[in-house]
CSV table of N, CA and C in Angstrom, one decimal:
chain,number,residue,atom,x,y,z
H,17,MET,N,-140.9,-5.7,-55.1
H,17,MET,CA,-140.0,-4.5,-54.8
H,17,MET,C,-138.8,-4.5,-54.9
H,18,ALA,N,-137.6,-5.9,-55.3
H,18,ALA,CA,-136.1,-5.6,-55.2
H,18,ALA,C,-136.0,-4.9,-56.8
H,19,LEU,N,-136.9,-4.8,-57.5
H,19,LEU,CA,-136.9,-4.7,-59.2
H,19,LEU,C,-136.9,-2.8,-58.7
H,20,SER,N,-137.9,-2.4,-57.9
H,20,SER,CA,-137.9,-0.6,-58.0
H,20,SER,C,-136.9,-0.3,-57.4
H,21,LEU,N,-136.6,-1.1,-56.4
H,21,LEU,CA,-135.3,-0.4,-55.7
H,21,LEU,C,-134.2,-0.7,-56.4
H,22,PHE,N,-134.0,-1.1,-57.4
H,22,PHE,CA,-133.4,-1.5,-58.3
H,22,PHE,C,-133.0,-0.3,-59.5
H,23,ALA,N,-134.0,0.0,-59.8
H,23,ALA,CA,-134.4,1.0,-60.9
H,23,ALA,C,-134.3,2.4,-60.4
H,24,MET,N,-134.6,2.6,-58.7
H,24,MET,CA,-134.6,3.9,-58.0
H,24,MET,C,-133.0,3.9,-57.9
H,25,GLN,N,-132.5,3.1,-57.4
H,25,GLN,CA,-130.8,3.1,-57.3
H,25,GLN,C,-130.1,3.7,-58.8
H,26,GLY,N,-130.5,3.0,-59.7
H,26,GLY,CA,-129.7,3.3,-61.4
H,26,GLY,C,-130.4,4.7,-61.5
H,27,TYR,N,-131.7,5.4,-60.9
H,27,TYR,CA,-132.1,6.5,-61.1
H,27,TYR,C,-131.1,7.6,-60.4
H,28,ALA,N,-131.0,7.0,-59.4
H,28,ALA,CA,-130.0,7.9,-58.3
H,28,ALA,C,-128.6,7.9,-58.8
H,29,GLN,N,-127.9,7.4,-59.8
H,29,GLN,CA,-126.8,7.3,-59.8
H,29,GLN,C,-126.7,7.9,-61.3
H,30,GLN,N,-127.7,8.2,-62.1
H,30,GLN,CA,-127.5,9.2,-63.1
H,30,GLN,C,-127.0,10.5,-62.6
H,31,LYS,N,-126.5,11.0,-63.9
H,31,LYS,CA,-125.6,12.4,-63.6
H,31,LYS,C,-126.6,13.3,-64.1
H,32,PRO,N,-126.7,14.7,-63.1
H,32,PRO,CA,-127.5,15.8,-63.6
H,32,PRO,C,-127.0,16.3,-64.8
H,33,GLU,N,-128.3,17.1,-65.6
H,33,GLU,CA,-128.3,17.4,-66.9
H,33,GLU,C,-127.0,18.4,-67.0
H,34,ARG,N,-127.0,19.2,-65.9
H,34,ARG,CA,-125.5,20.5,-66.2
H,34,ARG,C,-124.6,19.8,-65.2
H,35,ALA,N,-123.5,19.9,-65.5
H,35,ALA,CA,-122.2,19.6,-64.7
H,35,ALA,C,-122.2,20.7,-63.6
H,36,SER,N,-121.3,20.6,-62.7
H,36,SER,CA,-121.0,21.5,-61.4
H,36,SER,C,-119.9,22.2,-61.7
H,37,THR,N,-119.3,23.1,-60.9
H,37,THR,CA,-118.2,23.9,-61.2
H,37,THR,C,-116.9,23.1,-60.7
H,38,ALA,N,-117.0,22.3,-59.5
H,38,ALA,CA,-115.9,21.2,-59.4
H,38,ALA,C,-115.8,20.0,-60.2
H,39,GLU,N,-117.1,19.6,-60.7
H,39,GLU,CA,-116.8,18.8,-61.5
H,39,GLU,C,-115.7,19.4,-63.1
H,40,ALA,N,-115.9,20.9,-63.6
H,40,ALA,CA,-115.5,21.6,-64.2
H,40,ALA,C,-113.6,21.5,-63.6
H,41,GLU,N,-113.5,21.6,-62.7
H,41,GLU,CA,-112.1,22.1,-62.1
H,41,GLU,C,-111.2,20.5,-62.1
H,42,ALA,N,-112.4,19.4,-62.2
H,42,ALA,CA,-111.8,18.2,-61.9
H,42,ALA,C,-111.3,17.6,-63.6
H,43,MET,N,-112.3,18.2,-64.2
H,43,MET,CA,-112.0,18.1,-65.9
H,43,MET,C,-110.6,18.5,-66.4
H,44,VAL,N,-110.6,19.6,-66.1
H,44,VAL,CA,-109.2,20.4,-66.0
H,44,VAL,C,-108.0,19.9,-65.9
H,45,LYS,N,-108.1,19.1,-64.4
H,45,LYS,CA,-106.8,18.5,-63.6
H,45,LYS,C,-107.0,17.1,-64.2
H,46,LYS,N,-107.8,16.4,-64.7
H,46,LYS,CA,-107.8,15.1,-65.5
H,46,LYS,C,-106.9,15.5,-66.9
H,47,ALA,N,-107.5,16.6,-67.5
H,47,ALA,CA,-106.2,17.0,-68.6
H,47,ALA,C,-105.2,17.4,-68.3
H,48,ILE,N,-104.9,17.6,-67.9
H,48,ILE,CA,-103.1,17.9,-67.2
H,48,ILE,C,-102.5,16.8,-67.2
H,49,ASP,N,-103.1,16.0,-66.0
H,49,ASP,CA,-102.8,14.7,-65.8
H,49,ASP,C,-102.9,13.6,-67.4
H,50,PHE,N,-103.4,13.9,-68.0
H,50,PHE,CA,-103.5,12.7,-69.3
H,50,PHE,C,-102.5,13.9,-70.4
H,51,TYR,N,-102.1,14.9,-70.5
H,51,TYR,CA,-100.9,15.7,-71.0
H,51,TYR,C,-99.5,15.1,-70.4
H,52,LYS,N,-99.6,15.3,-69.4
H,52,LYS,CA,-98.3,14.8,-68.6
H,52,LYS,C,-97.6,13.4,-69.0
H,53,LYS,N,-98.9,12.5,-69.2
H,53,LYS,CA,-98.5,11.2,-69.0
H,53,LYS,C,-98.6,10.8,-70.6
H,54,ASN,N,-99.2,11.7,-71.5
H,54,ASN,CA,-99.1,11.2,-73.1
H,54,ASN,C,-98.9,12.4,-74.0
H,55,GLY,N,-98.1,13.7,-73.6
H,55,GLY,CA,-97.4,14.7,-74.6
H,55,GLY,C,-98.4,15.5,-75.0
H,56,LYS,N,-98.1,16.4,-76.0
H,56,LYS,CA,-99.0,17.3,-76.2
H,56,LYS,C,-99.9,17.0,-77.7
H,57,GLU,N,-99.4,16.3,-78.9
H,57,GLU,CA,-100.1,15.4,-80.0
H,57,GLU,C,-101.1,14.6,-79.2
H,58,LYS,N,-100.9,13.3,-78.3
H,58,LYS,CA,-101.9,12.6,-78.3
H,58,LYS,C,-102.6,13.5,-77.8
H,59,SER,N,-102.2,14.4,-76.3
H,59,SER,CA,-103.6,14.7,-75.5
H,59,SER,C,-104.8,16.0,-76.5
H,60,MET,N,-103.9,16.7,-77.2
H,60,MET,CA,-104.9,17.5,-78.1
H,60,MET,C,-105.8,16.9,-78.9
H,61,ALA,N,-105.5,16.1,-79.6
H,61,ALA,CA,-106.4,14.8,-80.2
H,61,ALA,C,-107.7,14.4,-79.4
H,62,GLU,N,-107.0,13.9,-78.3
H,62,GLU,CA,-108.1,13.2,-77.1
H,62,GLU,C,-109.1,14.3,-76.6
H,63,PHE,N,-108.4,15.3,-76.5
H,63,PHE,CA,-109.5,16.5,-76.1
H,63,PHE,C,-110.3,16.9,-76.9
H,64,VAL,N,-110.3,16.6,-78.3
H,64,VAL,CA,-111.1,17.3,-79.1
H,64,VAL,C,-112.4,16.3,-79.6
H,65,LYS,N,-111.9,15.0,-79.3
H,65,LYS,CA,-113.0,13.5,-79.7
H,65,LYS,C,-114.3,14.4,-78.8
H,66,ASN,N,-115.0,14.0,-79.9
H,66,ASN,CA,-116.8,14.0,-79.6
H,66,ASN,C,-117.5,12.9,-79.9
H,67,PRO,N,-117.8,12.1,-79.4
H,67,PRO,CA,-117.6,12.2,-78.0
H,67,PRO,C,-116.4,11.6,-77.4
H,68,GLY,N,-116.1,11.6,-76.1
H,68,GLY,CA,-114.8,11.3,-76.2
H,68,GLY,C,-114.7,11.7,-74.2
H,69,PRO,N,-113.3,10.9,-74.0
H,69,PRO,CA,-113.4,11.1,-72.6
H,69,PRO,C,-113.2,12.7,-71.8
H,70,PHE,N,-112.8,13.7,-72.7
H,70,PHE,CA,-112.4,14.9,-72.1
H,70,PHE,C,-114.1,15.8,-72.3
H,71,ILE,N,-115.1,15.1,-73.1
H,71,ILE,CA,-116.5,15.9,-73.0
H,71,ILE,C,-117.7,15.2,-72.3
H,72,ASP,N,-118.5,15.7,-71.4
H,72,ASP,CA,-119.1,15.3,-70.6
H,72,ASP,C,-120.1,16.4,-70.6
H,73,ARG,N,-121.4,16.0,-70.8
H,73,ARG,CA,-122.5,16.9,-71.2
H,73,ARG,C,-122.3,18.4,-71.5
H,74,ASP,N,-122.2,19.2,-70.5
H,74,ASP,CA,-121.5,20.8,-70.9
H,74,ASP,C,-120.2,20.8,-70.6
H,75,LEU,N,-119.5,20.1,-70.1
H,75,LEU,CA,-118.0,20.1,-70.3
H,75,LEU,C,-117.4,19.6,-71.4
H,76,TYR,N,-116.5,20.5,-71.6
H,76,TYR,CA,-115.1,20.4,-72.3
H,76,TYR,C,-113.9,20.6,-72.0
H,77,VAL,N,-113.1,20.4,-72.5
H,77,VAL,CA,-111.7,21.1,-72.2
H,77,VAL,C,-111.3,22.1,-73.4
H,78,THR,N,-111.0,23.2,-72.8
H,78,THR,CA,-110.2,24.0,-74.3
H,78,THR,C,-108.8,24.2,-73.4
H,79,VAL,N,-107.7,24.4,-74.9
H,79,VAL,CA,-106.5,24.5,-74.7
H,79,VAL,C,-105.9,25.8,-75.2
H,80,TYR,N,-105.3,26.9,-75.0
H,80,TYR,CA,-105.1,27.9,-75.4
H,80,TYR,C,-103.4,28.1,-75.4
H,81,ASN,N,-102.6,28.7,-76.2
H,81,ASN,CA,-101.0,28.6,-76.2
H,81,ASN,C,-101.2,30.3,-75.5
H,82,PRO,N,-99.9,30.9,-75.2
H,82,PRO,CA,-99.9,32.5,-74.6
H,82,PRO,C,-100.5,33.5,-75.3
H,83,ALA,N,-100.4,33.1,-77.0
H,83,ALA,CA,-100.7,34.4,-77.8
H,83,ALA,C,-102.3,34.1,-77.8
H,84,GLY,N,-103.3,33.0,-77.5
H,84,GLY,CA,-104.5,32.8,-77.7
H,84,GLY,C,-105.0,32.3,-78.5
H,85,ASP,N,-103.8,31.1,-79.1
H,85,ASP,CA,-104.4,30.3,-80.2
H,85,ASP,C,-105.2,29.1,-79.8
H,86,ALA,N,-106.1,28.5,-80.2
H,86,ALA,CA,-107.0,27.6,-79.7
H,86,ALA,C,-106.4,26.2,-79.9
H,87,LEU,N,-105.9,25.4,-79.3
H,87,LEU,CA,-105.1,23.9,-79.6
H,87,LEU,C,-106.3,22.8,-79.5
H,88,ALA,N,-106.9,23.1,-78.5
H,88,ALA,CA,-108.5,22.3,-78.3
H,88,ALA,C,-109.2,23.0,-78.1
H,89,HIS,N,-110.8,22.5,-78.2
H,89,HIS,CA,-112.0,22.9,-78.3
H,89,HIS,C,-113.1,22.3,-79.0
H,90,ILE,N,-114.2,21.9,-78.2
H,90,ILE,CA,-115.1,21.1,-79.1
H,90,ILE,C,-115.7,21.2,-80.1
H,91,ASN,N,-115.7,22.8,-80.6
H,91,ASN,CA,-115.8,23.2,-81.8
H,91,ASN,C,-114.6,23.2,-82.8
H,92,PRO,N,-114.6,22.0,-83.5
H,92,PRO,CA,-113.3,22.2,-84.8
H,92,PRO,C,-113.0,23.2,-85.1
H,93,LYS,N,-114.0,23.8,-85.4
H,93,LYS,CA,-113.6,25.7,-86.4
H,93,LYS,C,-112.8,26.4,-85.5
H,94,MET,N,-112.8,26.6,-84.2
H,94,MET,CA,-112.1,27.1,-83.6
H,94,MET,C,-110.4,26.5,-83.2
H,95,VAL,N,-110.5,25.8,-83.3
H,95,VAL,CA,-108.9,24.7,-83.1
H,95,VAL,C,-108.1,25.5,-84.3
H,96,GLY,N,-107.1,26.1,-84.2
H,96,GLY,CA,-105.9,26.7,-84.9
H,96,GLY,C,-106.0,27.8,-84.8
H,97,LYS,N,-107.2,28.7,-84.6
H,97,LYS,CA,-107.5,29.9,-84.9
H,97,LYS,C,-106.9,30.8,-83.8
H,98,ASN,N,-106.6,32.0,-83.4
H,98,ASN,CA,-106.2,33.2,-82.8
H,98,ASN,C,-107.4,33.5,-82.2
H,99,MET,N,-107.8,33.3,-80.7
H,99,MET,CA,-109.2,33.7,-80.2
H,99,MET,C,-109.1,34.9,-79.2
H,100,MET,N,-108.2,35.9,-79.3
H,100,MET,CA,-107.9,37.1,-78.8
H,100,MET,C,-109.0,37.8,-78.7
H,101,GLU,N,-109.8,38.4,-79.8
H,101,GLU,CA,-110.6,39.0,-80.0
H,101,GLU,C,-111.7,38.2,-79.9
H,102,LEU,N,-112.5,37.3,-79.7
H,102,LEU,CA,-113.5,36.9,-79.5
H,102,LEU,C,-114.0,37.4,-78.0
H,103,ARG,N,-115.5,38.1,-78.3
H,103,ARG,CA,-116.1,38.6,-77.1
H,103,ARG,C,-117.5,37.9,-77.0
H,104,ASP,N,-117.7,37.8,-75.3
H,104,ASP,CA,-119.0,37.4,-75.2
H,104,ASP,C,-120.2,37.7,-75.7
H,105,ALA,N,-121.4,37.5,-75.2
H,105,ALA,CA,-122.6,38.1,-75.3
H,105,ALA,C,-122.7,39.5,-74.7
H,106,ASP,N,-122.2,39.8,-74.1
H,106,ASP,CA,-121.6,41.3,-73.1
H,106,ASP,C,-120.6,41.7,-73.9
H,107,GLY,N,-119.9,41.3,-74.6
H,107,GLY,CA,-118.7,42.3,-75.1
H,107,GLY,C,-117.5,41.8,-74.2
H,108,LYS,N,-117.3,40.7,-73.1
H,108,LYS,CA,-116.4,40.6,-73.0
H,108,LYS,C,-115.4,39.7,-73.9
H,109,TYR,N,-113.9,40.3,-73.7
H,109,TYR,CA,-112.7,39.6,-74.0
H,109,TYR,C,-112.5,38.7,-73.4
H,110,HIS,N,-113.2,37.3,-73.4
H,110,HIS,CA,-112.9,36.5,-72.5
H,110,HIS,C,-111.3,35.6,-72.4
H,111,ILE,N,-111.4,35.5,-73.7
H,111,ILE,CA,-110.1,34.5,-73.6
H,111,ILE,C,-108.8,35.8,-73.6
H,112,LYS,N,-108.7,36.7,-73.9
H,112,LYS,CA,-107.7,37.6,-73.6
H,112,LYS,C,-107.8,38.0,-72.4
H,113,GLU,N,-109.0,38.3,-71.4
H,113,GLU,CA,-108.8,38.4,-70.2
H,113,GLU,C,-108.0,36.9,-69.3
H,114,ARG,N,-108.6,35.6,-69.8
H,114,ARG,CA,-107.9,34.6,-69.5
H,114,ARG,C,-106.3,34.5,-69.5
H,115,MET,N,-106.2,34.9,-70.7
H,115,MET,CA,-104.8,35.0,-71.4
H,115,MET,C,-103.5,35.4,-70.2
H,116,GLU,N,-104.7,36.8,-69.9
H,116,GLU,CA,-103.9,38.2,-68.9
H,116,GLU,C,-104.0,37.3,-67.8
H,117,ALA,N,-105.2,36.8,-67.2
H,117,ALA,CA,-104.8,36.0,-65.6
H,117,ALA,C,-103.8,35.2,-65.7
H,118,SER,N,-103.7,34.6,-66.5
H,118,SER,CA,-102.3,33.2,-66.6
H,118,SER,C,-101.2,34.3,-66.6
H,119,LYS,N,-100.8,34.9,-66.7
H,119,LYS,CA,-99.5,35.6,-67.0
H,119,LYS,C,-99.4,36.3,-65.4
H,120,LYS,N,-100.4,36.1,-64.7
H,120,LYS,CA,-100.1,36.4,-63.4
H,120,LYS,C,-100.4,35.6,-62.1
H,121,GLY,N,-101.1,34.7,-62.5
H,121,GLY,CA,-101.3,33.2,-61.8
H,121,GLY,C,-101.3,31.8,-62.2
H,122,GLN,N,-101.2,31.0,-61.6
H,122,GLN,CA,-101.1,29.6,-62.0
H,122,GLN,C,-102.6,29.3,-62.5
H,123,SER,N,-103.4,29.3,-61.9
H,123,SER,CA,-105.0,29.2,-61.8
H,123,SER,C,-106.2,30.0,-61.7
H,124,GLY,N,-107.1,29.8,-61.6
H,124,GLY,CA,-108.0,30.8,-61.5
H,124,GLY,C,-109.8,30.5,-62.1
H,125,TRP,N,-110.0,31.8,-61.9
H,125,TRP,CA,-111.5,31.1,-62.0
H,125,TRP,C,-112.4,32.7,-63.0
H,126,GLN,N,-113.3,32.5,-63.8
H,126,GLN,CA,-113.6,33.6,-64.5
H,126,GLN,C,-115.2,33.4,-65.2
H,127,ASP,N,-116.1,34.4,-65.0
H,127,ASP,CA,-117.4,34.4,-65.5
H,127,ASP,C,-117.4,35.1,-66.9
H,128,PHE,N,-118.4,34.9,-67.7
H,128,PHE,CA,-118.6,34.9,-69.0
H,128,PHE,C,-119.4,34.3,-69.4
H,129,LYS,N,-120.1,34.6,-70.6
H,129,LYS,CA,-121.0,34.3,-70.9
H,129,LYS,C,-121.1,33.2,-72.6
H,130,PHE,N,-121.7,32.4,-72.8
H,130,PHE,CA,-120.7,31.3,-74.0
H,130,PHE,C,-122.0,30.3,-74.6
H,131,PHE,N,-121.8,30.0,-75.7
H,131,PHE,CA,-122.8,29.1,-76.1
H,131,PHE,C,-122.9,27.5,-75.5
H,132,ASN,N,-123.8,27.2,-74.9
H,132,ASN,CA,-123.9,26.0,-74.6
H,132,ASN,C,-124.0,24.9,-75.3
H,133,PRO,N,-123.1,24.3,-75.7
H,133,PRO,CA,-123.4,22.7,-76.6
H,133,PRO,C,-124.4,22.0,-76.4
H,134,VAL,N,-125.1,21.7,-75.4
H,134,VAL,CA,-126.3,20.9,-75.0
H,134,VAL,C,-127.4,22.1,-75.0
H,135,SER,N,-127.8,22.7,-74.4
H,135,SER,CA,-128.9,23.8,-74.5
H,135,SER,C,-129.2,24.5,-75.5
H,136,LYS,N,-128.0,24.5,-76.4
H,136,LYS,CA,-128.1,25.1,-77.7
H,136,LYS,C,-128.3,26.8,-77.4
H,137,LYS,N,-127.6,27.5,-76.3
H,137,LYS,CA,-128.4,29.0,-76.0
H,137,LYS,C,-127.2,29.5,-75.2
H,138,ILE,N,-127.1,30.9,-75.5
H,138,ILE,CA,-126.0,31.2,-74.7
H,138,ILE,C,-126.3,31.7,-73.4
H,139,GLU,N,-125.5,31.2,-72.1
H,139,GLU,CA,-125.7,31.0,-70.8
H,139,GLU,C,-124.5,31.4,-70.0
H,140,PRO,N,-125.0,32.0,-69.1
H,140,PRO,CA,-123.8,32.3,-68.3
H,140,PRO,C,-122.9,30.9,-67.9
H,141,LYS,N,-121.4,31.2,-68.0
H,141,LYS,CA,-120.3,30.1,-67.7
H,141,LYS,C,-119.1,30.3,-66.8
H,142,ARG,N,-119.1,29.5,-65.7
H,142,ARG,CA,-118.3,29.9,-64.5
H,142,ARG,C,-117.1,29.0,-65.0
H,143,MET,N,-115.6,29.3,-65.3
H,143,MET,CA,-114.6,28.7,-65.8
H,143,MET,C,-113.6,28.4,-64.8
H,144,TYR,N,-113.1,27.2,-65.1
H,144,TYR,CA,-111.8,27.0,-64.2
H,144,TYR,C,-110.9,27.1,-65.2
H,145,TRP,N,-109.7,27.7,-64.9
H,145,TRP,CA,-108.2,27.5,-66.2
H,145,TRP,C,-107.0,27.3,-64.9
H,146,GLU,N,-106.1,26.5,-65.6
H,146,GLU,CA,-105.3,26.5,-64.9
H,146,GLU,C,-103.6,26.1,-66.1
H,147,LYS,N,-102.7,26.9,-65.3
H,147,LYS,CA,-101.5,26.7,-66.4
H,147,LYS,C,-100.9,25.7,-66.5
H,148,HIS,N,-100.2,25.4,-67.3
H,148,HIS,CA,-99.3,24.2,-67.3
H,148,HIS,C,-98.6,23.7,-68.7
H,149,ASP,N,-97.5,23.8,-68.8
H,149,ASP,CA,-96.4,23.5,-69.8
H,149,ASP,C,-96.6,25.1,-70.4
H,150,ASN,N,-96.5,25.7,-70.5
H,150,ASN,CA,-96.7,27.2,-70.8
H,150,ASN,C,-98.2,27.4,-71.6
H,151,LEU,N,-99.2,26.5,-71.1
H,151,LEU,CA,-100.6,26.5,-71.7
H,151,LEU,C,-101.3,26.7,-70.9
H,152,VAL,N,-102.8,27.0,-71.4
H,152,VAL,CA,-103.7,27.1,-70.3
H,152,VAL,C,-105.0,26.6,-71.0
H,153,PHE,N,-105.4,25.4,-70.1
H,153,PHE,CA,-106.0,24.3,-70.2
H,153,PHE,C,-107.2,25.2,-69.3
H,154,ALA,N,-108.9,24.9,-69.4
H,154,ALA,CA,-109.8,25.4,-69.1
H,154,ALA,C,-111.0,24.4,-69.1
H,155,CYS,N,-111.6,24.9,-68.3
H,155,CYS,CA,-113.1,24.0,-68.8
H,155,CYS,C,-114.2,24.7,-67.4
H,156,GLY,N,-115.3,24.5,-68.2
H,156,GLY,CA,-116.6,25.6,-67.5
H,156,GLY,C,-117.9,25.1,-67.2
H,157,ALA,N,-118.6,25.1,-66.0
H,157,ALA,CA,-120.2,24.8,-65.8
H,157,ALA,C,-120.8,26.1,-66.4
H,158,TYR,N,-122.0,25.3,-67.0
H,158,TYR,CA,-123.1,26.7,-67.2
H,158,TYR,C,-124.1,26.9,-66.4
H,159,LYS,N,-124.6,28.3,-66.3
H,159,LYS,CA,-125.8,28.2,-64.9
H,159,LYS,C,-126.6,28.8,-65.7
H,160,PRO,N,-127.6,28.1,-65.7
H,160,PRO,CA,-128.9,28.9,-66.5
H,160,PRO,C,-129.3,30.4,-66.1
H,161,GLU,N,-129.9,31.0,-66.4
H,161,GLU,CA,-130.1,32.8,-66.1
H,161,GLU,C,-131.6,32.7,-65.5
């Protein structure tokens, strides 16, 4: 009986397959705290490590400068490129939208569709972003249709 209780406890502590929007927001705050303590160069290197402390299931940190250049992303092909013209599956310029919003506020949420690295499908995504040191840090949670 003790063994089955132990097994049930382990199962209950496993993370769900999909992350929540609260976890996405917490990941952005974790990334900004790391950045404050370790600086830009070390932080960007850590943010893209896969596996690493800033990639968890379908969560990953992205960082953009005001011009829309990707400084950190789970997809190494995107790092160093200007992403302002990137559109989602519905034609929405989601990076441009986020950069415009960051000119007016310090943080916010946005919805768009993007490739989920876990499911390998285009899915709706709810992205939390926060501005720090003239950079936009973001992380989002995917929601199946």
